[in-house]
Coordinates of C-alpha atoms in Angstrom, one line a residue:
M23 CA -25.9 -53.0 -70.7
S24 CA -23.2 -51.9 -73.1
G25 CA -19.6 -53.2 -73.5
R26 CA -18.2 -56.6 -72.9
W27 CA -18.5 -58.5 -69.7
F28 CA -15.4 -59.3 -67.7
G29 CA -14.0 -62.7 -68.6
L30 CA -12.0 -65.2 -66.8
H31 CA -9.7 -68.0 -67.9
S32 CA -10.1 -71.4 -66.2
A33 CA -8.0 -74.5 -65.8
V34 CA -8.1 -77.9 -64.1
Y35 CA -5.2 -79.5 -62.1
L36 CA -5.3 -83.2 -61.2
L37 CA -3.8 -84.7 -58.1
F38 CA -2.9 -88.3 -58.8
I39 CA -1.6 -89.6 -55.4
R40 CA -0.5 -93.1 -54.5
D41 CA 1.7 -94.4 -51.7
G42 CA 2.5 -90.9 -50.4
R43 CA 3.7 -89.8 -53.9
I44 CA 2.2 -87.3 -56.4
L45 CA 2.4 -87.4 -60.1
L46 CA 4.2 -84.4 -61.6
L47 CA 5.4 -83.4 -65.0
R48 CA 8.1 -81.0 -66.1
R49 CA 6.8 -78.4 -68.6
A50 CA 8.7 -77.8 -71.9
N51 CA 8.2 -75.7 -75.1
T52 CA 4.9 -74.2 -73.9
G53 CA 6.0 -70.6 -73.3
F54 CA 4.6 -70.8 -69.7
E55 CA 6.8 -71.8 -66.8
D56 CA 8.9 -74.1 -69.0
G57 CA 11.4 -76.2 -67.0
K58 CA 9.2 -76.2 -63.9
F59 CA 7.2 -79.1 -62.4
S60 CA 3.4 -79.0 -62.4
L61 CA 0.4 -81.3 -62.1
V62 CA -1.4 -82.9 -65.0
A63 CA -3.5 -79.9 -66.0
G64 CA -5.1 -78.0 -68.8
K65 CA -7.4 -75.2 -69.8
L66 CA -11.2 -75.7 -70.1
D67 CA -12.1 -75.7 -73.7
G68 CA -15.5 -74.1 -73.1
G69 CA -18.8 -75.9 -73.2
E70 CA -17.5 -78.6 -70.8
E71 CA -18.0 -79.1 -67.1
V72 CA -14.9 -79.0 -64.9
R73 CA -14.8 -82.7 -64.2
A74 CA -15.2 -83.5 -67.9
A75 CA -12.3 -81.3 -68.7
A76 CA -10.2 -83.1 -66.0
V77 CA -11.1 -86.5 -67.5
R78 CA -10.0 -85.2 -71.0
E79 CA -6.8 -83.7 -69.7
A80 CA -5.9 -86.8 -67.7
Y81 CA -5.9 -88.9 -70.9
E82 CA -4.4 -86.3 -73.2
E83 CA -1.4 -85.7 -71.0
S84 CA -0.8 -89.0 -69.1
G85 CA -2.8 -91.7 -70.8
L86 CA -4.7 -92.3 -67.5
L87 CA -8.4 -93.2 -67.7
V88 CA -10.5 -91.4 -65.1
K89 CA -14.2 -91.5 -64.5
I90 CA -16.1 -88.3 -63.5
E91 CA -17.4 -90.0 -60.3
D92 CA -13.8 -90.6 -59.2
L93 CA -13.0 -86.8 -59.1
E94 CA -13.5 -84.4 -56.2
V95 CA -12.8 -80.7 -56.4
V96 CA -10.6 -80.1 -53.3
Q97 CA -9.4 -76.5 -54.0
V98 CA -10.3 -73.5 -56.0
I99 CA -7.8 -70.7 -56.6
H100 CA -8.3 -67.3 -58.0
R101 CA -5.1 -66.3 -59.7
N102 CA -3.8 -63.1 -61.3
S103 CA -1.1 -63.5 -63.9
D104 CA 0.4 -61.8 -66.9
S105 CA -2.2 -63.5 -69.1
G106 CA -5.1 -62.3 -67.0
E107 CA -7.2 -63.6 -64.2
W108 CA -7.8 -67.3 -63.8
V109 CA -10.0 -69.5 -61.7
D110 CA -8.3 -72.9 -61.3
F111 CA -9.9 -76.1 -60.0
F112 CA -7.7 -78.7 -58.2
L113 CA -9.2 -82.1 -58.3
N114 CA -8.3 -85.2 -56.3
V115 CA -8.4 -88.3 -58.4
R116 CA -9.7 -91.2 -56.2
A117 CA -9.2 -93.9 -58.8
W118 CA -7.9 -94.4 -62.3
E119 CA -6.9 -97.0 -64.8
G120 CA -3.5 -97.5 -66.4
E121 CA 0.0 -96.4 -65.7
P122 CA 1.1 -92.8 -66.5
C123 CA 3.0 -92.2 -69.7
N124 CA 4.1 -88.9 -71.4
R125 CA 1.6 -88.5 -74.2
E126 CA 2.8 -84.9 -74.9
P127 CA 6.6 -85.1 -75.3
D128 CA 6.5 -81.8 -77.2
K129 CA 5.1 -80.1 -74.0
C130 CA 6.5 -82.3 -71.2
S131 CA 10.1 -83.3 -70.7
E132 CA 9.6 -85.5 -67.7
L133 CA 6.8 -87.3 -65.8
G134 CA 7.2 -89.1 -62.5
W135 CA 6.1 -89.7 -58.9
F136 CA 7.4 -87.4 -56.2
P137 CA 7.1 -87.6 -52.4
L138 CA 4.3 -85.4 -51.0
D139 CA 6.4 -84.4 -48.1
A140 CA 9.4 -83.3 -50.3
L141 CA 8.0 -81.6 -53.4
P142 CA 10.6 -80.3 -55.9
S143 CA 11.7 -76.8 -55.3
D144 CA 11.4 -76.0 -59.0
M145 CA 7.6 -76.3 -59.1
I146 CA 5.4 -73.6 -60.4
G147 CA 4.8 -71.3 -57.4
Y148 CA 1.0 -71.3 -57.2
V149 CA 0.8 -75.0 -57.9
K150 CA 3.2 -75.9 -55.1
Q151 CA 1.4 -73.5 -52.7
T152 CA -1.9 -75.1 -53.5
V153 CA -0.7 -78.7 -53.3
E154 CA 0.9 -78.0 -49.9
K155 CA -2.3 -76.4 -48.7
I156 CA -4.3 -79.4 -49.8
V157 CA -1.9 -81.8 -48.1
R158 CA -2.3 -79.8 -44.8
G159 CA -6.1 -80.0 -45.2
E160 CA -6.4 -76.2 -45.2
G161 CA -9.5 -74.5 -46.6
F162 CA -11.1 -74.8 -50.0
Y163 CA -10.3 -71.4 -51.6
D164 CA -7.1 -69.4 -52.1
S165 CA -5.8 -66.6 -54.2
F166 CA -2.4 -65.9 -55.8
G167 CA -0.8 -63.0 -57.5
F168 CA -3.0 -60.2 -56.3
E169 CA -0.7 -58.9 -53.5
A170 CA 1.9 -57.7 -56.0
R171 CA -0.6 -55.8 -58.0
A172 CA -2.4 -54.1 -55.2

């Protein structure tokens, strides 16, 4: 076979939920969706399993310690964006150690707990859509961004 194989980008998104509230952060100075709320998240570095990437990102962004066995993939989304195609994994965090703190103030201007039934209107679109779907208990797979390019 000649030529390069098609490649995908991949990221993990962590759902830290307690007392009906979800941990969100406001992106800043990243060049992607700055000023909007998202979950603790990050790209896979390559050579690491999805749950291992989630453990790493949890600590890097929020200082929370998570064990692989306390993670459950609850949604996969195939997303089309200006930067290419992505397969994103949303993971429910069943247990963690510590209290969240902003460990990346150069990339995050705010970190806090928000009611699951009243998510901020200024969330990243596909993140909000996916969190709402998870809360409703709908499916395991979704897509975003393909309709506009069809």
